[in-house]
Structures are given as structure tokens and as C-alpha cells.
Coordinates of C-alpha atoms and ligand atoms in Angstrom, one line a residue:
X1 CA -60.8 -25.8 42.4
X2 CA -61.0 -24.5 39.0
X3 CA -60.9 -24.8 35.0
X4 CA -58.8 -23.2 33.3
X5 CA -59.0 -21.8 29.7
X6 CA -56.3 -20.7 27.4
X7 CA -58.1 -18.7 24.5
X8 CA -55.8 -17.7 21.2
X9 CA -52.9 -17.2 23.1
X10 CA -49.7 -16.3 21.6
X11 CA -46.8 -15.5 22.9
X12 CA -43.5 -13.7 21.2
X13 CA -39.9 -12.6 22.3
X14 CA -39.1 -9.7 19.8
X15 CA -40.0 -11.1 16.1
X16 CA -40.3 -14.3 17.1
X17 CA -43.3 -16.3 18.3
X18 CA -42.6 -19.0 20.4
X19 CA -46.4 -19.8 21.1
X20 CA -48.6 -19.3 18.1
X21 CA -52.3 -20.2 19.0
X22 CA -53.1 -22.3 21.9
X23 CA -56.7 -22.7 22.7
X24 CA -57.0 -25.2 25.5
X25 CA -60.1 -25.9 27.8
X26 CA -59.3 -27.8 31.0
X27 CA -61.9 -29.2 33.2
X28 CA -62.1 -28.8 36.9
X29 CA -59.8 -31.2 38.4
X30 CA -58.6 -32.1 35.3
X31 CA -55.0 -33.6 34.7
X32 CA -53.3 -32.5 31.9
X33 CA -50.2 -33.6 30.8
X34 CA -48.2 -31.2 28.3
X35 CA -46.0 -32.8 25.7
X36 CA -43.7 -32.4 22.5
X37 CA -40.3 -32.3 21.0
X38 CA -37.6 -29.4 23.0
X39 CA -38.6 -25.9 22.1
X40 CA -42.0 -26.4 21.0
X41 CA -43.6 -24.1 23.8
X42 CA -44.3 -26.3 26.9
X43 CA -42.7 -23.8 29.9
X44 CA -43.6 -21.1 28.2
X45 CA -47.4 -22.2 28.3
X46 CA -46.8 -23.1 31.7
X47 CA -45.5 -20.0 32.8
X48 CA -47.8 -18.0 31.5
X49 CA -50.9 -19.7 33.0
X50 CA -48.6 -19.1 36.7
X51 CA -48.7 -15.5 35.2
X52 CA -44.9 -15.2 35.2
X53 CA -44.7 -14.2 31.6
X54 CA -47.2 -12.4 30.2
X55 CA -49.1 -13.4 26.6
X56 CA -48.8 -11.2 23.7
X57 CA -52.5 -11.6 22.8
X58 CA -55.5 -13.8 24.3
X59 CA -56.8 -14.8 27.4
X60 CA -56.2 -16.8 30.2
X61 CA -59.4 -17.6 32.4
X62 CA -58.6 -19.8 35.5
X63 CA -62.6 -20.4 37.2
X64 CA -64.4 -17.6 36.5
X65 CA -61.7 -14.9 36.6
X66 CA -59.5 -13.1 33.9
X67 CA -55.9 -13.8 35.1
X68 CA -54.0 -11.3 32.5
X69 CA -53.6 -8.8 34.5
X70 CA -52.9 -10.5 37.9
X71 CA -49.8 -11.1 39.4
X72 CA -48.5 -14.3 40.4
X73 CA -48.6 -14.4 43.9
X74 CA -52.4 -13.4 43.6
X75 CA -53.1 -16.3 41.1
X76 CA -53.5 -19.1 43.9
X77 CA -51.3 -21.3 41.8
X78 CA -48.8 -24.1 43.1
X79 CA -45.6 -24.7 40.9
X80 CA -43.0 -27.4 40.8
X81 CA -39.9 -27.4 39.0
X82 CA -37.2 -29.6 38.0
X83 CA -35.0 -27.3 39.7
X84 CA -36.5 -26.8 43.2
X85 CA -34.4 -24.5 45.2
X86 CA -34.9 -24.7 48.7
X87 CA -34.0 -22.3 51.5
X88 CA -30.6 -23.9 52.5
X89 CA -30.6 -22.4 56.3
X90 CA -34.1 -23.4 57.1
X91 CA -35.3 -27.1 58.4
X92 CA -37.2 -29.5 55.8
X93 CA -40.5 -28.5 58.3
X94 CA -39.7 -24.6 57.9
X95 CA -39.3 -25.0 54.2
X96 CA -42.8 -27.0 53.4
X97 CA -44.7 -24.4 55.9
X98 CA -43.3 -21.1 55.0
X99 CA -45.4 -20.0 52.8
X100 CA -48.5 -20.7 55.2
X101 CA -47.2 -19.2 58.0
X102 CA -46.3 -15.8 55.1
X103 CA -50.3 -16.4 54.1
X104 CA -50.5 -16.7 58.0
X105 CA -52.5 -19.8 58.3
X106 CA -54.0 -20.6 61.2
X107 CA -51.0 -22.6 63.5
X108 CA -53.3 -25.5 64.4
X109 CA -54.4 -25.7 60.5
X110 CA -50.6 -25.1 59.4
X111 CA -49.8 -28.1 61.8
X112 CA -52.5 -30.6 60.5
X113 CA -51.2 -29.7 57.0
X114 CA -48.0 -30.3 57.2
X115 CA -48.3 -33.8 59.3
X116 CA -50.9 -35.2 56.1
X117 CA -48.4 -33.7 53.7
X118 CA -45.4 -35.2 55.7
X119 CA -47.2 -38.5 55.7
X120 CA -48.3 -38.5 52.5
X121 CA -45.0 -37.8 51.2
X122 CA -42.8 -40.0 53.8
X123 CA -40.9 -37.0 55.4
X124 CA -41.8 -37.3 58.6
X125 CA -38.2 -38.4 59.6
X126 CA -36.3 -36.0 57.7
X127 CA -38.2 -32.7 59.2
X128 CA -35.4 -31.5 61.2
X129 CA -32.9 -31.7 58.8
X130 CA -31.2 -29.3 56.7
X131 CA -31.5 -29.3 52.5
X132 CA -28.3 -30.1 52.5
X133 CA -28.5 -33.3 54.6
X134 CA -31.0 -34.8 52.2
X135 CA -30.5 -36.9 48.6
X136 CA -31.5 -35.5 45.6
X137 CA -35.1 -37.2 45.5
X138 CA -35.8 -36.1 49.3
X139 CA -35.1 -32.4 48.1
X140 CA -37.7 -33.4 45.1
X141 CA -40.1 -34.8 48.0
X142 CA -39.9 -31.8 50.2
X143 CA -39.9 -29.2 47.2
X144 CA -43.2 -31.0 46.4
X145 CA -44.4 -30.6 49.7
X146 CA -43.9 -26.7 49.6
X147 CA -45.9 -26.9 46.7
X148 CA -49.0 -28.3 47.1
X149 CA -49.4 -27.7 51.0
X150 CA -50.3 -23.8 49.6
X151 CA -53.7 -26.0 48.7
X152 CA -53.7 -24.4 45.8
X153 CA -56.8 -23.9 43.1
X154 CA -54.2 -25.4 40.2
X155 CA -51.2 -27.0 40.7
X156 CA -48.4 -26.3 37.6
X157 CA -45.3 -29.0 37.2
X158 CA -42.7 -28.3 34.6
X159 CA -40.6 -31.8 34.2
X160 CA -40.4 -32.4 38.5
X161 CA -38.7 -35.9 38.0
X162 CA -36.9 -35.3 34.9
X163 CA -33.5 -34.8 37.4
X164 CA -34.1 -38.0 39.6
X165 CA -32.8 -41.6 39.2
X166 CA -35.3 -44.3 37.4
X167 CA -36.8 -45.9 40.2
X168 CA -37.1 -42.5 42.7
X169 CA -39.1 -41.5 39.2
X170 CA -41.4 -44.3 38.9
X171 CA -42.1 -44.3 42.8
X172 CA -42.5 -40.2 42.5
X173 CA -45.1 -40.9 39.7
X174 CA -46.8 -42.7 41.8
X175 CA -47.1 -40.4 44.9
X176 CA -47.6 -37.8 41.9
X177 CA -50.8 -40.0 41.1
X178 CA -52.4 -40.5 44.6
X179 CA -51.8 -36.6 45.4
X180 CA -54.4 -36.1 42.2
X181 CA -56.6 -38.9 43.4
X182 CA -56.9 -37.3 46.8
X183 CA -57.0 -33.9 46.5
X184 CA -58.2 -33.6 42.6
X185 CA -56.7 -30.4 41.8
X186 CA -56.5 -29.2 38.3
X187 CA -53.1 -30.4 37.1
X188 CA -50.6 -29.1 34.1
X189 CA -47.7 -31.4 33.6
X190 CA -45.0 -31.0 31.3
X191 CA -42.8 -33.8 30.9
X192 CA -41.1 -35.6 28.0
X193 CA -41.5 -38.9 29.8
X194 CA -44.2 -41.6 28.0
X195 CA -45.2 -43.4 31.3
X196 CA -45.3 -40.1 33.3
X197 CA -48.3 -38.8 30.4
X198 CA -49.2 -43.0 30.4
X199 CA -49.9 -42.9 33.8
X200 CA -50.6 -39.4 34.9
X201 CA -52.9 -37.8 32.4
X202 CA -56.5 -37.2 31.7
X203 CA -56.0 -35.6 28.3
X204 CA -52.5 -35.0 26.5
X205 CA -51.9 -32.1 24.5
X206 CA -48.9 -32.5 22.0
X207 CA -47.4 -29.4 21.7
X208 CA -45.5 -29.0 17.8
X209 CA -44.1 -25.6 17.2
X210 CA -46.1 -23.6 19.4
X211 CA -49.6 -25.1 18.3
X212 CA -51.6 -27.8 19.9
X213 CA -50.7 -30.7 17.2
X214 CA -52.8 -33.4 19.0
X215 CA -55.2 -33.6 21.9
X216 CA -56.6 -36.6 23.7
X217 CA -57.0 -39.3 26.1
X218 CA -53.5 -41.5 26.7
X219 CA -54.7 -43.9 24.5
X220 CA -55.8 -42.0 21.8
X221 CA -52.4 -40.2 21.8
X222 CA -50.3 -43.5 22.2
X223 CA -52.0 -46.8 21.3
X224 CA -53.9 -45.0 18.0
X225 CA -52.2 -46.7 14.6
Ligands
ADP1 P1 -40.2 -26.3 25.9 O1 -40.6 -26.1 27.3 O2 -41.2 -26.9 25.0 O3 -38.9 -26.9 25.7 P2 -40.0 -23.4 25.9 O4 -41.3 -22.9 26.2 O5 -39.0 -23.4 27.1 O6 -40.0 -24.8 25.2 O7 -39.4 -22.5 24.8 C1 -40.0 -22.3 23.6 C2 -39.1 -21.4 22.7 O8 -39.0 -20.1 23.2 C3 -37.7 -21.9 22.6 O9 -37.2 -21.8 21.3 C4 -36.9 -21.0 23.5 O10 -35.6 -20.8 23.1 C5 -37.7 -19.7 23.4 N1 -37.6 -18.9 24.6 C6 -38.0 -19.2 25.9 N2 -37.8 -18.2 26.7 C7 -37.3 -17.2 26.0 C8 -36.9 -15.9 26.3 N3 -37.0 -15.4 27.6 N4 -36.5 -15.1 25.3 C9 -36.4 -15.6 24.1 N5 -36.7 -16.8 23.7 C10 -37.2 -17.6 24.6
ADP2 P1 -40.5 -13.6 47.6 O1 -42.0 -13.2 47.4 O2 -40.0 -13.3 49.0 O3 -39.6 -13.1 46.6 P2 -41.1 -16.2 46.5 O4 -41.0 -17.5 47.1 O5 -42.4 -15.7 46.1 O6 -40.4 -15.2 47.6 O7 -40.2 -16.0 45.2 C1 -38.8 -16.2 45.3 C2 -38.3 -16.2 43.8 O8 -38.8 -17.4 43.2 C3 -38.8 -15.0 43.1 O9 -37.8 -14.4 42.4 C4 -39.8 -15.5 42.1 O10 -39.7 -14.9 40.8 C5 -39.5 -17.0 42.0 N1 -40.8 -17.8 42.0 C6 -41.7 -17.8 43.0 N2 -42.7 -18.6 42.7 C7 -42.4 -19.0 41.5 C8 -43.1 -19.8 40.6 N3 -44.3 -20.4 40.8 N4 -42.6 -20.1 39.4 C9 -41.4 -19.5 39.1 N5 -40.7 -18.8 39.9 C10 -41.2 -18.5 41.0

């Protein structure tokens, strides 16, 4: 578990800055979702704090720890995208455990992992299958899976659902929801969907040209006049 703080960060390709000044303070099992018109700077936050681009200036803290200078795989971080790629040769059960079995988990731990996770994410049935021998929103499921089985200190999601059908999304939410409830993790969420932030979110940040244009609770954001 861990906070995280972004502090002044900016963030420029050549002349350009694409983040200006974020200076964000998120609580301990906090869920934050990310929000704001295309371009405005929500990956680009988001890969940062996963420490897969670096910021031009400032300084990300996640706990107690400086994370400029540490590599992503070092950074205990889970990420999901909207475009998951699985291994295509390896089983739905191979794909959600391989990177315990490369942190070399213990096998009855890596077992007990991946039957709550299965459970929890109703893929108990697929686990012998191939990626592609599954729908679009079972890939989504089992992408998830790989994700936050790592039991990550932060968990990072960059528009997860934005690719699936209306009612896989609302019932993804949901499992996206209970995941939070159960194992609290501090949560980034960027998504341009209202119920996702609605539903999802302790505090919203509206991102607007690579500043923080708004912060709040759901209904502060939304329901204000
Ligand atoms: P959002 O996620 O809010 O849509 P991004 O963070 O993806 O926005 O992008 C912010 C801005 O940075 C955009 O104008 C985008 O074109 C630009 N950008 C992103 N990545 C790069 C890059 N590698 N080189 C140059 N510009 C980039
Ligand atoms: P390996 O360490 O064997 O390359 P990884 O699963 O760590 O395998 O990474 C595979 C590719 O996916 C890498 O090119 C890496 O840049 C990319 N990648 C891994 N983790 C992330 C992440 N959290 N966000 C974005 N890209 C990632």
C-alpha cells in the first residue's frame, strides 16, 4: 500500500510541454479517477507515475520513496490498458501467473492467487484456453487478472473498458469496483466515461491542457451548478 505524490511535475517532448504543473497528493488506497478533453495530459501522467517516461522537472513520491530514478519493473506498480496484449501461445492460467512464477512466488501462494483472482473475475472456465479462443471482454478479464494478481502497491488503468461493448462495460465497472473494495489499493484511472468517474472514484482530477483544472469528490465535479 502507498500514497503517491506528484510534485510540480512537468513534462515536455522537444519545445513543447505536454504536462505543465501537476501537483497531486493521493491518499493510501485512494481511487482516483483521471479526466479531461483528448490531449490534455492523462497517459502521459499515467506513464510517468509507472515510470515509463520520465518528467522533465519534479518529483514523483510513491510511499516514502523517490521513484525518478527507478525503473519500472522496480516500481511495484500494476498497469492496465485498453490495449492488453496477451501472450498468444500461452493458456489464460499461464498468462495471469507469469509474472509470479518470473518474481518466483512461492507455487502454493501462486496457486491460491490465481484461484481468488480466477473467482473473482469468473475465469475459472476459460483457464485452459488459448487468447485467441476467448471474446474481446474475456481477453479484458484475463488482462486484468495479470494485472492485479502482481499484488501490486498501486494499481495504474489507462481507459481498460474504453474497447468493450456497453453492457461488458458496465458489468467490468463493477468487478473494477469490488477489486478496490477488497483489496484497497491506491488506484489511477483514466477514462473519458462519466459513470466509470461516477462510480469509481474517490476524488476526480480534470485534467485541461496539462494542469489540474478541477479536483474533487464525484459530486463536487458533476452535480456542482
Ligand atoms: P491524453 O491521455 O489526455 O489524451 P496524452 O497524455 O496521451 O493525452 O498526450 C498529451 C499530449 O502529448 C498530446 O498532445 C500528445 O500528442 C502528446 N504526446 C504524447 N506522447 C508524445 C510523444 N512521445 N512525443 C510527442 N508528443 C507526445
Ligand atoms: P520483459 O521484461 O520480458 O520485456 P514485460 O512484460 O516486462 O516483459 O514487458 C514487455 C513489454 O511490455 C516491454 O516492451 C515493456 O515496455 C512493455 N510494458 C511492460 N509493462 C508495462 C507497463 N506497465 N506499461 C506499459 N508498457 C509495459
Amino acid at each position: 500500500m502507498a500514497s503517491i505524490s506528484l510534485k510540480n511535475i512537468v513534462k515536455n517532448y522537444g519545445k513543447t510541454s505536454v504536462v505543465k504543473n501537476i501537483d497531486l497528493e493521493i491518499e493510501d488506497g485512494e481511487f482516483v479517477v483521471l479526466v479531461g478533453p483528448s490531449g490534455c495530459g492523462k497517459s502521459t501522467t499515467l506513464r510517468m507515475i509507472a515510470g515509463l517516461e520520465q518528467a522533465s522537472s519534479g518529483d514523483i513520491v510513491i510511499g516514502d520513496k523517490v521513484m525518478n530514478d527507478i525503473e519500472p519493473q522496480h516500481r511495484n506498480i500494476a498497469m492496465v490498458f485498453q490495449n492488453y496484449a496477451l501472450y498468444p501461445h500461452k493458456s489464460v492460467r499461464e498468462n495471469i501467473v507469469f509474472a509470479l512464477r518470473r518474481l518466483k512466488v512461492d507455487e502454493q501462494e501462486l496457486q491460491r492467487r490465481l484461484v481468488e483472482i480466477s473467482e473473482m473475475l469468473q475465469l475459472e472456465e476459460l483457464l485452459d484456453r488459448k487468447p485467441a479462443d476467448l471474446s474481446g471482454g474475456q481477453r479484458q478479464r484475463v488482462a486484468m487478472g495479470r494485472a492485479i494478481i502482481r499484488d501490486a502497491d498501486v494499481f495504474l488503468f489507462d481507459e481498460p473498458l474504453s474497447n468493450l461493448d456497453a453492457k461488458l462495460r458496465g458489468h467490468m465497472r463493477t468487478e473494477i469496483g469490488k477489486i478496490h473494495n477488497k483489496f484497497g489499493r491506491t488506484s489511477v484511472y483514466v477514462t473519458h466515461d462519466q459513470i466509470e468517474a461516477m462510480t469509481l472514484a474517490d476524488k476526480v482530477v480534470v485534467l485541461h491542457d496539462g494542469y489540474i483544472a478541477q479536483a474533487g469528490t464525484p459530486m463536487e465535479i458533476y452535480l456542482d451548478p
